[in-house]
Short mmCIF file of C-alpha atoms in Angstrom, two decimals:
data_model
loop_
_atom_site.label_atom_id
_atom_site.label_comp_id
_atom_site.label_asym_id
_atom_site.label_seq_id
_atom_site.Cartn_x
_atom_site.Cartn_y
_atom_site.Cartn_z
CA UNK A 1 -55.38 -0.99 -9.31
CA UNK A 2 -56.10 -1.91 -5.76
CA UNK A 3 -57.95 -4.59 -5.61
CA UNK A 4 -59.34 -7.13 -3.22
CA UNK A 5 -60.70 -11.03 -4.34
CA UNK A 6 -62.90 -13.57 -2.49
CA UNK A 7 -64.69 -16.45 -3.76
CA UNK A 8 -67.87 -15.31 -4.57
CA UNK A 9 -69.49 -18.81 -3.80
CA UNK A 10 -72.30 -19.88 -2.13
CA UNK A 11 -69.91 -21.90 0.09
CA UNK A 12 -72.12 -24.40 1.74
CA UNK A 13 -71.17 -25.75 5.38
CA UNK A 14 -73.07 -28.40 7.21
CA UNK A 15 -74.19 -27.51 10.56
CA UNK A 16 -71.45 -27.72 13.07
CA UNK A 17 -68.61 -27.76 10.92
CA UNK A 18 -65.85 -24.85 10.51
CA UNK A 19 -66.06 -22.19 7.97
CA UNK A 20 -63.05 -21.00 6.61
CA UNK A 21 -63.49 -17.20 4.11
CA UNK A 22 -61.18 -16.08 2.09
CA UNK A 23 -59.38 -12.93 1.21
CA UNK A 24 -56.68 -11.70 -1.09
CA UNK A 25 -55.30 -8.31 -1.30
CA UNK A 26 -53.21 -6.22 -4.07
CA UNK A 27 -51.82 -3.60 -1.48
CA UNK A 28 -48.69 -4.88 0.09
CA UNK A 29 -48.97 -1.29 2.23
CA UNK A 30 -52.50 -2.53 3.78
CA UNK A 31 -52.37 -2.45 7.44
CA UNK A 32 -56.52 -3.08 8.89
CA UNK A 33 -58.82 -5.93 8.05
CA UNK A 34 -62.05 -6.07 8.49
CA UNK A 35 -64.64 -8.40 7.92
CA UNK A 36 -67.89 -7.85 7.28
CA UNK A 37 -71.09 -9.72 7.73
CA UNK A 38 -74.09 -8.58 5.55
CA UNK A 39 -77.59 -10.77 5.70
CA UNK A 40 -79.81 -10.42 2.83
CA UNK A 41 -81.62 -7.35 2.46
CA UNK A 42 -79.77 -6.02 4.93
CA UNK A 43 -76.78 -3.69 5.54
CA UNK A 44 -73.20 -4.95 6.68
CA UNK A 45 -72.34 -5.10 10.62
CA UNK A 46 -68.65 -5.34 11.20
CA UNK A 47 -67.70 -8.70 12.93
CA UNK A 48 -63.95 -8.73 13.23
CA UNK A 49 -60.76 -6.38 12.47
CA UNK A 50 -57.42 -7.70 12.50
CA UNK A 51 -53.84 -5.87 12.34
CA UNK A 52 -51.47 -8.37 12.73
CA UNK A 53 -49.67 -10.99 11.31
CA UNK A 54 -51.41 -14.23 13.06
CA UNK A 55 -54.91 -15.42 14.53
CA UNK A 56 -56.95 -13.07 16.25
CA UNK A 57 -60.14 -15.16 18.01
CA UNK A 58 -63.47 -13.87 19.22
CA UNK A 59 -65.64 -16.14 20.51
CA UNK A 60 -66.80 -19.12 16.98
CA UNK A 61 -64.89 -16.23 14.87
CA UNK A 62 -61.08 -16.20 14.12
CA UNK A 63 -59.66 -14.25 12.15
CA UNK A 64 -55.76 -15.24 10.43
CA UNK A 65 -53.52 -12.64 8.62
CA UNK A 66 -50.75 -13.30 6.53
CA UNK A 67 -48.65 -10.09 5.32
CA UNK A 68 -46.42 -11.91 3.15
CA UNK A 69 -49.05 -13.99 1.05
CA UNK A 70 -51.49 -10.93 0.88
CA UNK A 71 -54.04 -12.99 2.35
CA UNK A 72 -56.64 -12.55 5.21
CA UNK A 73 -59.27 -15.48 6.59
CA UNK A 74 -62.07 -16.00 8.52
CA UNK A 75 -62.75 -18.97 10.54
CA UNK A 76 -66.44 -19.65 12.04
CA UNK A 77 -66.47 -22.65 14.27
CA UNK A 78 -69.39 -24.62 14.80
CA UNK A 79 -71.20 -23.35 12.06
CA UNK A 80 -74.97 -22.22 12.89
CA UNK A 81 -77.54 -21.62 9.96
CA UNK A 82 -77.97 -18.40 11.77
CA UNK A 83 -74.89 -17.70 10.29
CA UNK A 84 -75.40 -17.86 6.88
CA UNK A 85 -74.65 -14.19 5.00
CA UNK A 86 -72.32 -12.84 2.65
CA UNK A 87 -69.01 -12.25 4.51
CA UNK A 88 -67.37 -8.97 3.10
CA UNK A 89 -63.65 -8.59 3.37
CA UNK A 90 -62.52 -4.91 3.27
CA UNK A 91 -58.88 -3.39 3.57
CA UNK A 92 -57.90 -0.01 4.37
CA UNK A 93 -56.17 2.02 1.44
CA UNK A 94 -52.80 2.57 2.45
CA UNK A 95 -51.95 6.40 2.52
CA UNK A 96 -56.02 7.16 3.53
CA UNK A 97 -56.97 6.86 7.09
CA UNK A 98 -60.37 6.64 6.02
CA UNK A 99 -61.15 4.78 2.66
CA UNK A 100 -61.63 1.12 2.74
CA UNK A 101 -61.29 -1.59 -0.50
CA UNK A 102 -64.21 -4.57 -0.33
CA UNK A 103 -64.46 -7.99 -1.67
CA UNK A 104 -67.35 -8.65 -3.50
CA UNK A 105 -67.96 -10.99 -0.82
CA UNK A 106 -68.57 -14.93 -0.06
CA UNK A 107 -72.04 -16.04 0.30
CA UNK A 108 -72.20 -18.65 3.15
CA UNK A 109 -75.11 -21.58 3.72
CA UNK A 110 -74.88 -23.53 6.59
CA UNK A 111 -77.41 -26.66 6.26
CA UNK A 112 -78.72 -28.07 9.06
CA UNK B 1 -80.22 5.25 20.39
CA UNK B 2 -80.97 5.40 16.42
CA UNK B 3 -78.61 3.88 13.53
CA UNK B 4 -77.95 4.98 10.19
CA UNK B 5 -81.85 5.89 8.55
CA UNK B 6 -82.25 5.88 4.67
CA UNK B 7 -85.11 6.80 2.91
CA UNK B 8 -86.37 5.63 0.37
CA UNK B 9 -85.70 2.00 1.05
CA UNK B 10 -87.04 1.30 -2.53
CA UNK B 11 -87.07 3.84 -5.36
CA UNK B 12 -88.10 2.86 -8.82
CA UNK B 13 -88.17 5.29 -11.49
CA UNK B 14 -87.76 5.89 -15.50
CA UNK B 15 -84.47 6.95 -17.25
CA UNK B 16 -83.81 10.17 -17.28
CA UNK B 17 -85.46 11.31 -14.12
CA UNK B 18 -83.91 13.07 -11.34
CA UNK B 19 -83.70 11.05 -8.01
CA UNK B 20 -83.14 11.99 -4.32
CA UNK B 21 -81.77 9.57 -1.60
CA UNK B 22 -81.86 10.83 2.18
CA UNK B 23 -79.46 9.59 4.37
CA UNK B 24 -79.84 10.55 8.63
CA UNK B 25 -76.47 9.10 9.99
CA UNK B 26 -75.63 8.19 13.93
CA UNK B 27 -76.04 11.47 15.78
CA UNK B 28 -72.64 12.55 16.78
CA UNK B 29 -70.82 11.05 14.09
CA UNK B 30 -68.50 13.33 11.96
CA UNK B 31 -67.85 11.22 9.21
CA UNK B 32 -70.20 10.05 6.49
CA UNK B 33 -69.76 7.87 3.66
CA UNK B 34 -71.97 7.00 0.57
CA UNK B 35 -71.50 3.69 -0.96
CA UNK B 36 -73.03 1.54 -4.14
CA UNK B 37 -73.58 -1.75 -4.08
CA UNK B 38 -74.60 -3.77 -7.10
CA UNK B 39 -75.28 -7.56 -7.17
CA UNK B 40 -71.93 -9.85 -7.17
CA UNK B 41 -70.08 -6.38 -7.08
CA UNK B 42 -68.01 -5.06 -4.03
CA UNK B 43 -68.93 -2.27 -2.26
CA UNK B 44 -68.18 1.11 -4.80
CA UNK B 45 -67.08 4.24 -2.73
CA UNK B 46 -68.56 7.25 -3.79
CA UNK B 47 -68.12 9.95 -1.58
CA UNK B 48 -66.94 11.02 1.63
CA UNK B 49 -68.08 13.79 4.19
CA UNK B 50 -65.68 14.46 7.34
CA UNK B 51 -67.01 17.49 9.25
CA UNK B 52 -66.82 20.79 7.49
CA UNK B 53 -63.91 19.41 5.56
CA UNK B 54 -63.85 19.28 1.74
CA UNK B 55 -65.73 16.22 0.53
CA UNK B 56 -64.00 13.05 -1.23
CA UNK B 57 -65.86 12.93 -4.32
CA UNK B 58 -63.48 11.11 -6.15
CA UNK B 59 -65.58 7.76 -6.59
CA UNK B 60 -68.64 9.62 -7.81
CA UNK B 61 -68.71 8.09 -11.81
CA UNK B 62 -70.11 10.63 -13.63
CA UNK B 63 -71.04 14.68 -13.00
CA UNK B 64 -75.02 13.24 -12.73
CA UNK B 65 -74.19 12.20 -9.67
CA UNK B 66 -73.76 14.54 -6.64
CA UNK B 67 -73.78 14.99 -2.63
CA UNK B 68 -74.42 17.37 -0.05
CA UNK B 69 -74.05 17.01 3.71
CA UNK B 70 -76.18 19.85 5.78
CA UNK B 71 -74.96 21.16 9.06
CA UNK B 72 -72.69 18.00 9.37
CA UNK B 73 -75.39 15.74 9.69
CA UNK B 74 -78.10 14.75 6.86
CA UNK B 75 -76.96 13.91 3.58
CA UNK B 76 -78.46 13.99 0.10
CA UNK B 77 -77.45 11.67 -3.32
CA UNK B 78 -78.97 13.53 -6.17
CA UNK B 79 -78.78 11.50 -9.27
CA UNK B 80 -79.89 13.39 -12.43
CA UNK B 81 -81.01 11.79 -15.57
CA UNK B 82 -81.04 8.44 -14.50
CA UNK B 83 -79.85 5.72 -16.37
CA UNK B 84 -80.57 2.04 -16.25
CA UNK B 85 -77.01 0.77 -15.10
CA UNK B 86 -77.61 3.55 -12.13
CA UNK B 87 -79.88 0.44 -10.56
CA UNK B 88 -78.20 -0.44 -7.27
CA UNK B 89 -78.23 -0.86 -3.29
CA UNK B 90 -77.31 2.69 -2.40
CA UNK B 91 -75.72 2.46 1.37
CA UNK B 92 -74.64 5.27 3.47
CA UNK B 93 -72.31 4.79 6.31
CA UNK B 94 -71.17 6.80 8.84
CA UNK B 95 -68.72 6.81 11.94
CA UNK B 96 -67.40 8.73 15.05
CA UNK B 97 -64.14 9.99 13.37
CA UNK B 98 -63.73 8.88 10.04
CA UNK B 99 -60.77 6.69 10.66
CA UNK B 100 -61.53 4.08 8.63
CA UNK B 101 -58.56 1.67 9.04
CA UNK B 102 -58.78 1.90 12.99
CA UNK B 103 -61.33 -0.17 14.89
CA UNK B 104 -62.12 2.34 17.07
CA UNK B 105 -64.11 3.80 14.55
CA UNK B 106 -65.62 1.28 12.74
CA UNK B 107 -68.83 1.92 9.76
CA UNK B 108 -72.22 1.74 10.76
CA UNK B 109 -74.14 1.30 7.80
CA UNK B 110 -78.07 2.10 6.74
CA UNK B 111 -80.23 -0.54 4.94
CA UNK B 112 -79.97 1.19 1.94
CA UNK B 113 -81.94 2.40 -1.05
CA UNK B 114 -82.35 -0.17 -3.68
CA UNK B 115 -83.28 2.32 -7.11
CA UNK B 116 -84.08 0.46 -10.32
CA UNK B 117 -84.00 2.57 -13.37
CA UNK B 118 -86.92 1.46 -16.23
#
C-alpha cells in the first residue's frame, strides 16, 4: 500500500515566524515532490516540486528532501496570514509517469 | 486564457439518482484527470484520460461510477444510483502532457463539484 502521511493539524504559526510541513512517504522508488497549496473552497495550485536529496528555495518557500528517511518538508519563512491553507504533499508513483499519491494535507493558521 | 471549468460547483441530490459532473479542462492540454476529495481525506484518483489513449480507470470504486472524455477535451463523471458516502469535492485536473512526476507538466486543477447525497 503506497501511502503518504502528514499531520493533519491545524498547525498554528504566529505572524512572522517559520512554518515547517511535513511529509512521509511509503515508496522508497518515489522520485518528484510536490507540494500543494489548496485555500478553502478552493482547488490546489502547485507551489513547489523538488527531486533531490537537499533544500530547494523559492522565494519564503523551501522545500528539503530526504531519500533515506522517506521524508519531504516545507519551510515558509516569515509567515503571512495570507498564507494560511491546507498544504498537500503529493509523490509520484514510481513505475507511472503520470499518477501522483497525496497527503491528506496540513491545515496551516498564521495569527497575526 | 481560461483554467480548468467545472460545473456544477454544487450538486445536491437523493440516493439513488443519477448525477452528471462537466469538466472543460485547459485548452491544449492532453491529459485529464478526475479526482475525489472528501473532508480530512487525501486526494482519491479516479480516472485518467491521455489523448486518444485507453483511460486509467483503475481508481473508479464501484461500476456506478463512469467517465468519458469527448474529442480529447470535455469530460463527463456519471454517477448512477447515488449513494450517501458518494458526497464529496469532485476535482478534475488536467495538464499539457500528462507527466505527472515532471514539473514541466504540472496539474491545474478546477474548483470542483461538491455533491451531497440525501
Amino acid at each position: 500500500q503506497k501511502e503518504v502521511e502528514q499531520n493533519s493539524g491545524p498547525l498554528s504559526v504566529p505572524e512572522g515566524a517559520i512554518a515547517s510541513l511535513n511529509c512521509t512517504y511509503s515508496d522508497r522508488g518515489s522520485q518528484s515532490f510536490f507540494w500543494y497549496r489548496q485555500y478553502s473552497g478552493k482547488s490546489p495550485e502547485l507551489i513547489m516540486f523538488i527531486y533531490s536529496n537537499g533544500d530547494k528555495e523559492d522565494g519564503r518557500f523551501t522545500a528539503q528532501l530526504n531519500k533515506a528517511s522517506q521524508y519531504v518538508s516545507l519551510l515558509i519563512r516569515d509567515s503571512q496570514p495570507s498564507d494560511s491553507a491546507t498544504y498537500l504533499c503529493a509523490v509520484n508513483f514510481y513505475g507511472s509517469n503520470y499518477q501522483l499519491i497525496w497527503g491528506a494535507g496540513t491545515k496551516l493558521i498564521i495569527k497575526p | 486564457g481560461a483554467g480548468v471549468s467545472q460545473s456544477p460547483s454544487n450538486k445536491v441530490t437523493e440516493k439513488g439518482k443519477d448525477v452528471e459532473l462537466r469538466c472543460d479542462p485547459i485548452s491544449g492540454h492532453t491529459a485529464l484527470y478526475w479526482y475525489r476529495q472528501s473532508l480530512g481525506q487525501g486526494l482519491e484518483f479516479l480516472i485518467y484520460f491521455q489523448g486518444n489513449s485507453a483511460p486509467d480507470k483503475s481508481g473508479l470504486p464501484s461500476d456506478r461510477f463512469s467517465a468519458e472524455r469527448t474529442g480529447g477535451s470535455v469530460s463527463t463523471l456519471t454517477i448512477q444510483r447515488t449513494q450517501q458516502e458518494d458526497s464529496a469535492v469532485y476535482l478534475c485536473a488536467s495538464s499539457s502532457s500528462g507527466q505527472a512526476s515532471s514539473y514541466n507538466s504540472p496539474l491545474h486543477f478546477g474548483n470542483g463539484t461538491r455533491l451531497t447525497v440525501t
